[in-house]
XYZ file of C-alpha atoms in Angstrom:
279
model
C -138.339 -33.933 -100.998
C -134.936 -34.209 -99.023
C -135.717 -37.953 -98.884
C -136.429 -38.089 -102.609
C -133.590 -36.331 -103.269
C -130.955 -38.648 -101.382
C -133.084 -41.566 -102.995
C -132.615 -40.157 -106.755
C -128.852 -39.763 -106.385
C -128.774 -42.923 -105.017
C -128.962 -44.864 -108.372
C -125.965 -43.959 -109.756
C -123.803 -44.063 -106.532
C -124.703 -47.884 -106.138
C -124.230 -48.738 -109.682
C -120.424 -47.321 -109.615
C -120.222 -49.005 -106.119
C -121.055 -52.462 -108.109
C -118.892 -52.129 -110.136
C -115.781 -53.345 -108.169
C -118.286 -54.543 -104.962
C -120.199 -57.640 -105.155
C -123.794 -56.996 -104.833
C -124.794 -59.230 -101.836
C -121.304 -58.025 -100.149
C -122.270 -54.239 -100.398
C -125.505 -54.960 -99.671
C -124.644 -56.757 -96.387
C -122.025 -54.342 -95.119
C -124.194 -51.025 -96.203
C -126.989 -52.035 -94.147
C -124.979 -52.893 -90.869
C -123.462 -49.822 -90.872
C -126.392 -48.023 -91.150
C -127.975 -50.522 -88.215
C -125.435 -49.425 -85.954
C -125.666 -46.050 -86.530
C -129.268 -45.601 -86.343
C -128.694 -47.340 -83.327
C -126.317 -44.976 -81.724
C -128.689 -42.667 -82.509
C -131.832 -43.594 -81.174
C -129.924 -44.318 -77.802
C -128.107 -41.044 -77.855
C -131.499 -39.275 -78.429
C -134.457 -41.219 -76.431
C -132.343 -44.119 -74.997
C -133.919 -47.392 -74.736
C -137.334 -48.034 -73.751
C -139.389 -51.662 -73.700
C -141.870 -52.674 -75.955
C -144.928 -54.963 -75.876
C -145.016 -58.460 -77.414
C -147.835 -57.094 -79.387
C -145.510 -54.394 -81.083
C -142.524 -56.372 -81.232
C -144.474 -58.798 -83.514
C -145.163 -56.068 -85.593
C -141.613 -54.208 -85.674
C -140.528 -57.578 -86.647
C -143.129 -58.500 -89.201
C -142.165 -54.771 -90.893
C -138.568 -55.681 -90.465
C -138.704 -58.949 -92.760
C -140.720 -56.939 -95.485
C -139.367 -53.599 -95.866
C -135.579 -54.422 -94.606
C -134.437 -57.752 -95.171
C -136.586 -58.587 -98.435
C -136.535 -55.581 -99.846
C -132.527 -54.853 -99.230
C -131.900 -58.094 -101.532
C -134.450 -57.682 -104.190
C -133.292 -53.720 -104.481
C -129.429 -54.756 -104.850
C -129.205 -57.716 -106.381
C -132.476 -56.733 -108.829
C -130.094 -53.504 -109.380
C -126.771 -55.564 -110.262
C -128.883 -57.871 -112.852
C -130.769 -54.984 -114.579
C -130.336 -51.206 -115.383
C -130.778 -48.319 -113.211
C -133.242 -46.988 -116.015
C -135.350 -50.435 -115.803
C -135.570 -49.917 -112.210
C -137.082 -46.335 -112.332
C -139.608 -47.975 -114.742
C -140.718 -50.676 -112.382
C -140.850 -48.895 -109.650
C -142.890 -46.308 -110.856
C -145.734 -47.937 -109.962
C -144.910 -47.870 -106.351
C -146.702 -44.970 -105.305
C -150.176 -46.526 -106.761
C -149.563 -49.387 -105.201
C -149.203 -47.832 -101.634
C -152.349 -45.950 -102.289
C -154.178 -49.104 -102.600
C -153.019 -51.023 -100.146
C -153.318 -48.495 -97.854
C -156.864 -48.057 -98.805
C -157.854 -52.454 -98.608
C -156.427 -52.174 -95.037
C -158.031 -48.971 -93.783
C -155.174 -47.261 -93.286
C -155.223 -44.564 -95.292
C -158.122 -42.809 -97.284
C -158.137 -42.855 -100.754
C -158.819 -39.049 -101.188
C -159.388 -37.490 -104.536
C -156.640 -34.805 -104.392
C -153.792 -38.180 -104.303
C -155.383 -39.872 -107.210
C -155.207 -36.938 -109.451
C -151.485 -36.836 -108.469
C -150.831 -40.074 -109.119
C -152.860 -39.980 -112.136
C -150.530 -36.851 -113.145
C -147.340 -38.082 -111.365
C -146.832 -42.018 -112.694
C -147.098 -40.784 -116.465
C -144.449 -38.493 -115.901
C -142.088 -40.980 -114.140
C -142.722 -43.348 -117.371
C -141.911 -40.809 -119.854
C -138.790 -40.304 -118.027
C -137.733 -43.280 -117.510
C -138.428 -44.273 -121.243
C -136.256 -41.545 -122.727
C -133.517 -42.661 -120.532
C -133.814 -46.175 -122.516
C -134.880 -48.766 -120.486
C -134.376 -52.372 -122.256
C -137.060 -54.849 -120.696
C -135.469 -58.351 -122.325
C -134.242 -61.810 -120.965
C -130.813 -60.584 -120.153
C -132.479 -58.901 -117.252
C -135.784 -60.762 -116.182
C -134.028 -62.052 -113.370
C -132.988 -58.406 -111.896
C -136.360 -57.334 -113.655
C -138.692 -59.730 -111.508
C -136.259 -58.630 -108.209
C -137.080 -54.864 -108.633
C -140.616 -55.750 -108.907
C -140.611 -57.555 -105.715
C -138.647 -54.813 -104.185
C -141.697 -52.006 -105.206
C -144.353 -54.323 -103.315
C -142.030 -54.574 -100.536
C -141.500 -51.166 -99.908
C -144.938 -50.175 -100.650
C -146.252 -53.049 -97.699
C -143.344 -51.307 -95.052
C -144.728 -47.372 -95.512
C -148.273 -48.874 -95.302
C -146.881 -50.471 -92.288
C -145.210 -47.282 -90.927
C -148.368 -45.400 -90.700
C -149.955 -48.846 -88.770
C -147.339 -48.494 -86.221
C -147.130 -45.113 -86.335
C -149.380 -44.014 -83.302
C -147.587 -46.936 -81.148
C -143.267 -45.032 -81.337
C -141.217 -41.927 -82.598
C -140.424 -42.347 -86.400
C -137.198 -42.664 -84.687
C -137.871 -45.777 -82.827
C -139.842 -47.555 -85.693
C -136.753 -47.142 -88.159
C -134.206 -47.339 -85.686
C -135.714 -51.137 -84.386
C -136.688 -51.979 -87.477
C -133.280 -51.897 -89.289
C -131.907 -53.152 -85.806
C -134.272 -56.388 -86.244
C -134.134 -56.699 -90.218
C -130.335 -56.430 -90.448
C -129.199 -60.062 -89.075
C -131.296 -61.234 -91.745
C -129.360 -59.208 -94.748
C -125.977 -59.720 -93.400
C -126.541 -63.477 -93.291
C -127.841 -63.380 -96.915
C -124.565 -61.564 -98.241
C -122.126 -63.320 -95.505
C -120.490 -66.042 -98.225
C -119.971 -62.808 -100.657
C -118.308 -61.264 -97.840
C -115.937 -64.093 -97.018
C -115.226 -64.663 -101.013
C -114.295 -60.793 -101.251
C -111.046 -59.275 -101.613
C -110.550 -55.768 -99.508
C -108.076 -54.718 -101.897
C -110.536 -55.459 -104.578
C -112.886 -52.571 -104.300
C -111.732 -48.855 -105.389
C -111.644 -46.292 -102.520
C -114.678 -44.932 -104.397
C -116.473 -48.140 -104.186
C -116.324 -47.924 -100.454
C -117.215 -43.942 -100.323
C -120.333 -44.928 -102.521
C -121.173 -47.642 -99.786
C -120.547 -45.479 -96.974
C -123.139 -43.066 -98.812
C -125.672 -44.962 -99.441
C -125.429 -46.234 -95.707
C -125.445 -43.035 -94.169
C -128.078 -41.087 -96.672
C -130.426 -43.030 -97.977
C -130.740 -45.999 -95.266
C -130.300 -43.461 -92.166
C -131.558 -40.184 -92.813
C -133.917 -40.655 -95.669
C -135.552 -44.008 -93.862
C -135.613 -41.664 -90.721
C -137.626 -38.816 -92.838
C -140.048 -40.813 -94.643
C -141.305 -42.680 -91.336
C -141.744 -39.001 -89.884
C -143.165 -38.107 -93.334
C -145.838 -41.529 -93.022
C -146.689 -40.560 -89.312
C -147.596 -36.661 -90.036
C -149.328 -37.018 -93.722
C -150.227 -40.517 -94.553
C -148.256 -43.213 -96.751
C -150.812 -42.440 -99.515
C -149.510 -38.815 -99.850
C -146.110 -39.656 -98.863
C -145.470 -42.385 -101.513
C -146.667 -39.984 -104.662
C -143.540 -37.989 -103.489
C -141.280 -41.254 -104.496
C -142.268 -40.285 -108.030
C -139.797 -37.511 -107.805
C -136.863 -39.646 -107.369
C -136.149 -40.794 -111.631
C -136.565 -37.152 -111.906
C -133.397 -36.627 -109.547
C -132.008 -39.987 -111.011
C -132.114 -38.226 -114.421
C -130.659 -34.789 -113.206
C -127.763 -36.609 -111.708
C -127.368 -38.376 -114.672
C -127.195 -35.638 -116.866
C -124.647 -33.597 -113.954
C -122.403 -36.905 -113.241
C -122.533 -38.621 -116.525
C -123.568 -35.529 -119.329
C -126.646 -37.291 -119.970
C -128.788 -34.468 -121.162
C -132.284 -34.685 -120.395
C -134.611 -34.554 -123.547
C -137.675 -33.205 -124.153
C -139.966 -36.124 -123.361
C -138.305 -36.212 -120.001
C -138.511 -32.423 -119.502
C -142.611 -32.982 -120.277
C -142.525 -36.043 -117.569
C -141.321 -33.843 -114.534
C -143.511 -31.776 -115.399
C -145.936 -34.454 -114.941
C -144.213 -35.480 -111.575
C -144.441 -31.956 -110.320
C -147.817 -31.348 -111.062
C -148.936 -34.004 -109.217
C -147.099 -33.591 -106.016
C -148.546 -30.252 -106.172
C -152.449 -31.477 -106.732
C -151.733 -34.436 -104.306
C -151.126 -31.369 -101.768
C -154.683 -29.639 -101.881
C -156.729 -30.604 -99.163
């Protein structure tokens, strides 16, 4: 919930970061703070220990997916379409964890998480479609990106719980942000050089310092330890939760009151954390 939380939140502190950052700039310089400092930490708390060829295949293999791919799809997909759009198409995430999960033995497909999901995705959609989403060719391109980001990121927690018995939660996200971020700064490197420092506001660079620290750090950190100790099946229905904080901090930030059919939606979403929790 704590990761859900920082996630939902994080909407709305990108999009005011983008407004005076360029997306593949703040992308790039986000994510190697938050390498270095997930670094530092791992270090500081269980030092540094070697690693097989066999796992460093697959710490590398999880990198590409759920780092470096899915750090440019979610930021520039979020620059070229709205934050509402991207609630809506990534709603879907959760289900589609479940099933891979379930096609590569991972994770059983047990009755109490398809209830929730049955229960849960509804309730992100209503959300999401009282917030206004607008699905049309002035954001296909941003569209198709956030798309690509929810297969990503539902491939990396199916891959946390794979790696899961071999390293700490720790030492999975800590190496695999280490590995994936050479491959995101390249990617927003020309951005970087083309970019100002006087051009972004000082709140541009809070925002990025933000959605280093929270969501890349500490939320990455607790959802691997979330994957390792209750399964990415169970795990991923809790990402339905996060338009409901996206609409909440709307409403607190931006006076968006919530309306009825997105009152009735977390609803939804809360019922089916709840069922997904029975055993």
């Amino acid at each position: 919930m704590l990761a859900v939380l920082i996630w939902g939140t994080n909407f709305t502190v990108v999009k005011e970061s983008l407004a005076s950052l360029p997306a593949e700039a703040f992308m790039a310089l986000r994510f190697a703070l938050a390498a270095v400092a997930m670094a530092g930490v791992l270090v500081a708390l269980e030092g540094w220990k070697p690693l097989s060829r066999a796992v460093w295949f697959k710490v590398v293999g999880l990198s590409l997916v759920g780092h470096t791919l899915y750090q440019y799809c979610f930021v520039v997909g979020l620059a070229h379409t709205t934050a509402a759009n991207s609630a809506l198409l990534t709603s879907g995430t959760p289900v589609l964890t479940a099933l891979f999960g379930a096609a590569l033995g991972v994770d059983r497909l047990r009755r109490p998480v398809v209830l929730g999901l049955v229960l849960a995705v509804p309730g992100v959609v209503l959300i999401v479609l009282a917030r206004g989403p607008g699905l049309d060719a002035s954001t296909r391109l941003g569209d198709a990106l956030i798309l690509a980001c929810s297969v990503c990121w539902a491939l990396y927690t199916v891959g946390l719980r794979w790696l899961g018995q071999e390293m700490s939660a720790l030492r999975i996200t800590a190496l695999s942000m280490l590995v994936g971020a050479p491959g995101v700064v390249l990617l927003g490197l020309p951005s970087i050089r083309a970019m100002s420092l006087a051009q972004p506001s000082p709140g541009a660079w809070a925002g990025l310092v933000y959605s280093a620290l929270g969501p890349l750090v500490l939320a990455y950190f607790i959802w691997s330890r979330s994957v390792q100790v209750v399964g990415s099946s169970r795990t991923a229905l809790y990402s339905s939760g996060t338009p409901v904080v996206a609409a909440l901090t709307a409403w607190l930030v931006r006076g968006e009151r919530p309306g009825a059919w997105q009152v009735v939606g977390a609803g939804l979403v809360l019922a089916g954390v709840l069922v997904s929790r029975k055993r």
